[in-house]
Structures are given as structure tokens and as C-alpha cells.
Amino acid sequence: MKFSLCILSVVAAVACAATDVATQQKVYKSYTSPDFPRDSVDIQFRQQKNKDSYYDALKTFNNLILPKEFPESALPLAIVTPSKANNKGLEKAIKVASQFGLRVSARSGGYQSGYSSNMAAVDNNREDFVLLDLSKLNKVTINPKARTATAEPGTTGLELYTEAIKYGLHFAGPHTARVTIGGFLLQGGMGIGSRLHGAGVDNVIGFDIITADGKTVYADAKHNKDLFYAVRGGGQFFGVVTKFHLRLVPMVKNPTLVPTYNETSVQIDQVFAIFDRPQGNQLLNFYSKFDPKAPKALENKVVFTVDAATNAKQYLFASVSAAPFNTSSAVTKAQADITKWYKTLPTNFATSDPSTYGGVIHGSDAGWADSDLSYYAEDLWFPVPLDPRLQKVLIKQWDKVPSALSSMALNTGTWDAPTKSALGYDRSYSLCIYSTWKRNGTAAWDETNRRWVDETVKALKPWTLGYYANELRPKKLQDRNYWSKCYEKKTYKTLKTTKNKWDPENIFKSL
């Protein structure tokens, strides 16, 4: 077991949250005892002498709130980072936490828009907790014959895509290839090809999850069905998933049983255009009429961006075929209709030439290439079709965006979801709102960027069906109804029942 100078400092053991010094000592002793599985597990303690190592382990991708800026109640007593899922270290970590009255939270990549893996950001209570960092669990195994994959929660979209496409296969995973699939799938996962194949959770055929008693159980459509339903869309409340079993779909006409393809050899039909600010209303009008009737094999999206060189507002429209090997006459005609339409307008750039699989999976990466970013985000669900008044509000709010690094993405929803899961809101659009900026040391600049999201969400409220639970904005702890806003009423009731059954002591996040 690697401790990185993890020597508990009794002198520095100032009580943080509700855990007294004696309990902290007992937790430390349990995690460092010979009985604790020691193979490839790194543990950092809040009260260790080497605080830099602790903060390094706590660091998230997002600079909105740096670890040293967290309130004391958001600092975990211990951070457990395994590099193997099968050494029983995670099970033991949960058992120890439960034994000493600690809560347990987990993260797969630390991409949260705030610090939502830290209990103080998401729970009304301020109990102390242990953070399980699963980012090093990134093993992927492809079964090309069965067209399935197993993947650990720290696997990035790119790692999964790269392995699957070797056999001509694909998973409806994240638009940004660097995002890890743990958080993506536990909250539903609107991904590449979701309109045709369903959301990411519709393509999860089973998972291994450690529940509150510290034991790993398997759940699928036949085993532990209530857990299978709930975790796919509401996963953070019920346990810690260590492995996903996934259904893959063909991305070429003849998938193979041996590695044959790569991300540049597979061609994808697409139409792509960039419009400047004056064409924004015309684009949204076209989109609202075109998308509902377009073939399911087409994934259509509008991305609101800013030209960094001129600070001018822009709109990107992309229509990508999710089944390029089987492009029907309807798909060909639909993309021809898009091309015919965009040629009637001034465009900053436009093409109807095919892309590559690599171009599609990396299409949203550029905005996240710099690790020195802060972002404050929210995802909303909208009904179909898009209300004309909603379109006007979107343009109005986009005109107010303060940072050129920010973006919004209007994604075609999971239409007629092929499975029943906690995700819900079928036949809807998701709007991803990302206020993205670099901190300059002034609180006013940070507040300006946060306020824009809050004001945009407020302006869009009349059309909002619900909120995507994976894009949690840091909220006031008194907002006891937050999670109920993220799910349909019937689904939320089912989640509460499942929570009471599988986590009666509320070890994991409060629902």
C-alpha cells in the first residue's frame, strides 16, 4: 500500500465535520492494518503531514473550486484510490466507513462542474465521509463475437471507442472523448448515436456494484431488477459500480473478430456548417422543423460557440449518421435537404464531405483541451418540438455570455428509449450549458460567469422538463428538493423505494 508520506499527524488533527480525533485514529488504523487489502491502493488522509499529496489526490479537472478552497465539511477524511477493481480494497473501504459512521462517495474522473463528489456539495447533512477515486480503473475488454464489452468506471470514452472500433463496433458513449464512462453512464449518458441506439444506459446490459454492506452484487434485467433500473440514471445513490457490461453496435458493414479497423479508417457521413450570429434564428427554426422528422440514424445538434479571435457569437450545426454502413435513401435525402438549405444562407464554413470516426468522437474535445479551466454547468430537458419562444430566449441568453470559452449544445434526445431506466424524459431535447473560463484572481470575473448560467437556467424554466443529474451546479445545502427536479415524479418515487432497500442507512449520497 502506498501512503505517500501518509503519517497521521495527531497534533494537526483538528476536527473537521463531525468526526472526532479518536474515530479518525481508528479509521486510519483500519486502513493501514495488515487486514486491509494492500495491492495497488493509494490512501491519503485529511490529517496527514503531507497536505500537498492529499490536495493533489482531491483535485478535480475543474478549477471552479480548488481543493484548498473547499469548505472544511467538503474535505473527505480519507481518499482511497485503487488501481485494481478486484483486490477487495473497495469493499473493505466501504465496510470500514460504515463501521465508523462515515458516508461514502465515489468519482470516476473528477469532471464535475463543481465538486459534486464531495458530500457538502450534494447533501443537506454534514457527516464526514470517505472519497473513492476510481479514475485508475480503466480496463476494457471487447468480445467481438458477442458484440459486448466490459469496462471499468475510470475508462474514458476514447479508451472504449479505440478498443471497440478495432472490430468495427461502437458504444453510444460521451461526445467528449476524455470524459470517463462512470459518471456518464450512472446519470444516463446522452451520447454519440443515442437517437438511434438509445442513451448510454440503454446499452448497459449489466453491472457489478458494491452496495452498502460492502459486498459486490451483479444486476441486469433478470437479477436485482430494481437496482438495474435505478442505477441506470440514478447511480450515485445506491453503491459503487466497479464494472459495466455493455452492448456494442456495428459501425461498419462487416464487423470482424480480429482487429481490423481504426478511428481513421472508418468513414462517417455528415453535414457540418458554422453560422454567424445573424443566422441563429433561421438555424433554430430549421432545426425545430427538421429534427423531429429526420431519420433516427441521424444525430443532429446545434452548438452555440464564440469565435475567440473576434468574440463574435456563432452557431454550429452538425448532422452525423450513426449507421454509416447502412445509409438509407431517407438518410441520404435528409442530408441532401440540409445541404440545400444551408446553401441559401451565408455560412462561415460548411461541408457535406464525410468525416472519420476519429473526427466524430473527438468533435467536442477542443473546448476541453486546456486543463486550466473553470466551468459551471447545467443540463436541461426540453419538450419536442422546440417552442419558438424558447428559441428566442436561447439566442438572447447566448448574446450575453461573458467568456469566449463557454458553449451550449442542443442535442437531439433519446427518442422512444429502448429500455426502461431512471433516465426518463423520452422524446426530449437536452441543452448542455457550460460557462467556461479561466480564473484571473478576481472574484467579480468568477461571479459574472456563474451568474450567466443561473440567469439562463431561470429564463429557460418555463420550458424545462427536468435537470440532468450529472451536471450538478454547486447548490445551497438547504435545497432539499434538488434531486426530485432531476427525475420524473414516478421515477423519483421508485428511486426512493430502491434507496431504502439497498442503502437503508444512507451510506451513499442522499436522495
mmCIF file of C-alpha atoms in Angstrom, residues 367-508:
data_model
loop_
_atom_site.group_PDB
_atom_site.id
_atom_site.type_symbol
_atom_site.label_atom_id
_atom_site.label_comp_id
_atom_site.label_asym_id
_atom_site.label_seq_id
_atom_site.Cartn_x
_atom_site.Cartn_y
_atom_site.Cartn_z
ATOM 1 C CA GLY A 367 -13.219 23.065 -25.730
ATOM 2 C CA TRP A 368 -11.749 20.855 -23.002
ATOM 3 C CA ALA A 369 -8.185 20.600 -24.266
ATOM 4 C CA ASP A 370 -6.867 23.051 -21.673
ATOM 5 C CA SER A 371 -6.811 21.640 -18.151
ATOM 6 C CA ASP A 372 -6.619 25.142 -16.624
ATOM 7 C CA LEU A 373 -10.353 25.756 -16.907
ATOM 8 C CA SER A 374 -13.215 26.571 -14.603
ATOM 9 C CA TYR A 375 -16.717 25.597 -15.579
ATOM 10 C CA TYR A 376 -20.147 25.956 -14.094
ATOM 11 C CA ALA A 377 -22.823 23.972 -15.835
ATOM 12 C CA GLU A 378 -26.377 22.755 -16.046
ATOM 13 C CA ASP A 379 -28.218 20.412 -18.403
ATOM 14 C CA LEU A 380 -31.935 20.852 -19.052
ATOM 15 C CA TRP A 381 -34.548 18.711 -20.772
ATOM 16 C CA PHE A 382 -36.930 20.401 -23.237
ATOM 17 C CA PRO A 383 -40.100 19.051 -24.847
ATOM 18 C CA VAL A 384 -40.404 18.323 -28.561
ATOM 19 C CA PRO A 385 -40.913 20.377 -30.684
ATOM 20 C CA LEU A 386 -38.906 23.434 -29.686
ATOM 21 C CA ASP A 387 -41.186 26.300 -28.765
ATOM 22 C CA PRO A 388 -40.477 29.435 -30.905
ATOM 23 C CA ARG A 389 -40.392 31.498 -27.711
ATOM 24 C CA LEU A 390 -37.752 29.165 -26.305
ATOM 25 C CA GLN A 391 -35.619 29.665 -29.404
ATOM 26 C CA LYS A 392 -35.674 33.430 -28.878
ATOM 27 C CA VAL A 393 -34.644 33.071 -25.249
ATOM 28 C CA LEU A 394 -31.729 30.817 -26.226
ATOM 29 C CA ILE A 395 -30.412 33.427 -28.653
ATOM 30 C CA LYS A 396 -30.959 36.255 -26.185
ATOM 31 C CA GLN A 397 -29.090 34.496 -23.412
ATOM 32 C CA TRP A 398 -26.270 33.429 -25.704
ATOM 33 C CA ASP A 399 -25.742 37.063 -26.671
ATOM 34 C CA LYS A 400 -24.990 37.744 -23.003
ATOM 35 C CA VAL A 401 -22.371 35.021 -22.457
ATOM 36 C CA PRO A 402 -19.282 36.631 -20.840
ATOM 37 C CA SER A 403 -16.499 34.176 -21.747
ATOM 38 C CA ALA A 404 -15.426 33.175 -25.248
ATOM 39 C CA LEU A 405 -14.621 29.697 -23.895
ATOM 40 C CA SER A 406 -18.239 28.962 -22.998
ATOM 41 C CA SER A 407 -20.666 26.905 -25.050
ATOM 42 C CA MET A 408 -24.167 25.471 -25.193
ATOM 43 C CA ALA A 409 -25.163 22.279 -27.014
ATOM 44 C CA LEU A 410 -28.697 21.456 -28.093
ATOM 45 C CA ASN A 411 -28.784 17.683 -28.553
ATOM 46 C CA THR A 412 -31.437 15.541 -30.141
ATOM 47 C CA GLY A 413 -32.838 13.393 -27.364
ATOM 48 C CA THR A 414 -33.236 9.665 -26.782
ATOM 49 C CA TRP A 415 -36.370 9.111 -28.786
ATOM 50 C CA ASP A 416 -38.555 6.181 -27.782
ATOM 51 C CA ALA A 417 -35.976 4.756 -25.373
ATOM 52 C CA PRO A 418 -35.494 1.008 -25.992
ATOM 53 C CA THR A 419 -35.284 0.184 -22.264
ATOM 54 C CA LYS A 420 -36.846 1.432 -19.060
ATOM 55 C CA SER A 421 -34.404 3.222 -16.804
ATOM 56 C CA ALA A 422 -34.271 6.110 -14.362
ATOM 57 C CA LEU A 423 -33.109 8.489 -17.105
ATOM 58 C CA GLY A 424 -36.618 9.271 -18.375
ATOM 59 C CA TYR A 425 -37.718 12.312 -20.369
ATOM 60 C CA ASP A 426 -38.045 10.377 -23.615
ATOM 61 C CA ARG A 427 -38.645 12.321 -26.815
ATOM 62 C CA SER A 428 -36.966 15.420 -25.498
ATOM 63 C CA TYR A 429 -34.004 17.667 -26.186
ATOM 64 C CA SER A 430 -31.128 18.147 -23.803
ATOM 65 C CA LEU A 431 -29.451 21.526 -23.573
ATOM 66 C CA CYS A 432 -25.943 21.468 -22.093
ATOM 67 C CA ILE A 433 -24.991 24.889 -20.730
ATOM 68 C CA TYR A 434 -21.295 25.316 -19.992
ATOM 69 C CA SER A 435 -19.951 28.552 -18.621
ATOM 70 C CA THR A 436 -16.232 28.031 -19.112
ATOM 71 C CA TRP A 437 -13.483 30.473 -18.252
ATOM 72 C CA LYS A 438 -10.009 30.902 -16.845
ATOM 73 C CA ARG A 439 -9.775 32.404 -13.411
ATOM 74 C CA ASN A 440 -7.823 35.663 -13.209
ATOM 75 C CA GLY A 441 -7.829 36.125 -9.455
ATOM 76 C CA THR A 442 -10.822 38.419 -9.305
ATOM 77 C CA ALA A 443 -13.999 37.247 -7.607
ATOM 78 C CA ALA A 444 -16.077 39.517 -9.860
ATOM 79 C CA TRP A 445 -14.988 37.656 -13.019
ATOM 80 C CA ASP A 446 -15.825 34.293 -11.458
ATOM 81 C CA GLU A 447 -19.204 35.553 -10.294
ATOM 82 C CA THR A 448 -20.028 37.028 -13.723
ATOM 83 C CA ASN A 449 -19.560 33.628 -15.358
ATOM 84 C CA ARG A 450 -21.547 31.773 -12.718
ATOM 85 C CA ARG A 451 -24.356 34.310 -12.789
ATOM 86 C CA TRP A 452 -24.807 33.898 -16.550
ATOM 87 C CA VAL A 453 -25.668 30.212 -16.089
ATOM 88 C CA ASP A 454 -28.044 30.926 -13.222
ATOM 89 C CA GLU A 455 -29.818 33.626 -15.203
ATOM 90 C CA THR A 456 -30.021 31.400 -18.287
ATOM 91 C CA VAL A 457 -31.489 28.499 -16.322
ATOM 92 C CA LYS A 458 -34.039 30.872 -14.781
ATOM 93 C CA ALA A 459 -35.004 32.278 -18.184
ATOM 94 C CA LEU A 460 -35.489 28.767 -19.583
ATOM 95 C CA LYS A 461 -37.551 27.487 -16.660
ATOM 96 C CA PRO A 462 -40.967 27.785 -18.412
ATOM 97 C CA TRP A 463 -39.889 25.096 -20.911
ATOM 98 C CA THR A 464 -37.785 22.909 -18.607
ATOM 99 C CA LEU A 465 -38.976 19.355 -18.026
ATOM 100 C CA GLY A 466 -36.160 18.453 -15.647
ATOM 101 C CA TYR A 467 -32.437 18.587 -14.980
ATOM 102 C CA TYR A 468 -29.654 16.184 -15.895
ATOM 103 C CA ALA A 469 -28.293 14.946 -12.578
ATOM 104 C CA ASN A 470 -24.717 14.615 -13.837
ATOM 105 C CA GLU A 471 -24.261 18.376 -14.302
ATOM 106 C CA LEU A 472 -24.786 19.471 -10.752
ATOM 107 C CA ARG A 473 -24.151 23.117 -10.065
ATOM 108 C CA PRO A 474 -22.849 23.806 -6.557
ATOM 109 C CA LYS A 475 -26.046 24.486 -4.645
ATOM 110 C CA LYS A 476 -27.206 25.680 -1.293
ATOM 111 C CA LEU A 477 -27.399 22.839 1.165
ATOM 112 C CA GLN A 478 -30.919 23.896 2.084
ATOM 113 C CA ASP A 479 -32.208 22.935 -1.395
ATOM 114 C CA ARG A 480 -33.792 19.680 -0.222
ATOM 115 C CA ASN A 481 -35.769 19.242 -3.427
ATOM 116 C CA TYR A 482 -32.839 19.336 -5.826
ATOM 117 C CA TRP A 483 -32.784 15.666 -6.794
ATOM 118 C CA SER A 484 -36.530 15.446 -7.248
ATOM 119 C CA LYS A 485 -36.166 18.056 -10.009
ATOM 120 C CA CYS A 486 -33.864 15.737 -11.934
ATOM 121 C CA TYR A 487 -36.323 12.878 -12.372
ATOM 122 C CA GLU A 488 -39.886 12.302 -13.458
ATOM 123 C CA LYS A 489 -42.253 12.067 -10.461
ATOM 124 C CA LYS A 490 -42.950 8.351 -10.801
ATOM 125 C CA THR A 491 -39.256 7.608 -11.305
ATOM 126 C CA TYR A 492 -38.242 9.611 -8.248
ATOM 127 C CA LYS A 493 -40.702 7.667 -6.114
ATOM 128 C CA THR A 494 -39.239 4.390 -7.401
ATOM 129 C CA LEU A 495 -35.706 5.613 -6.691
ATOM 130 C CA LYS A 496 -36.646 6.417 -3.094
ATOM 131 C CA THR A 497 -38.050 2.899 -2.620
ATOM 132 C CA THR A 498 -34.923 1.337 -4.102
ATOM 133 C CA LYS A 499 -32.707 3.564 -1.968
ATOM 134 C CA ASN A 500 -34.463 2.479 1.222
ATOM 135 C CA LYS A 501 -33.989 -1.169 0.273
ATOM 136 C CA TRP A 502 -30.343 -1.138 -0.805
ATOM 137 C CA ASP A 503 -28.959 1.685 1.335
ATOM 138 C CA PRO A 504 -31.213 1.949 4.410
ATOM 139 C CA GLU A 505 -28.503 3.616 6.496
ATOM 140 C CA ASN A 506 -27.865 6.246 3.791
ATOM 141 C CA ILE A 507 -24.183 5.434 3.390
ATOM 142 C CA PHE A 508 -24.040 6.883 -0.120
#
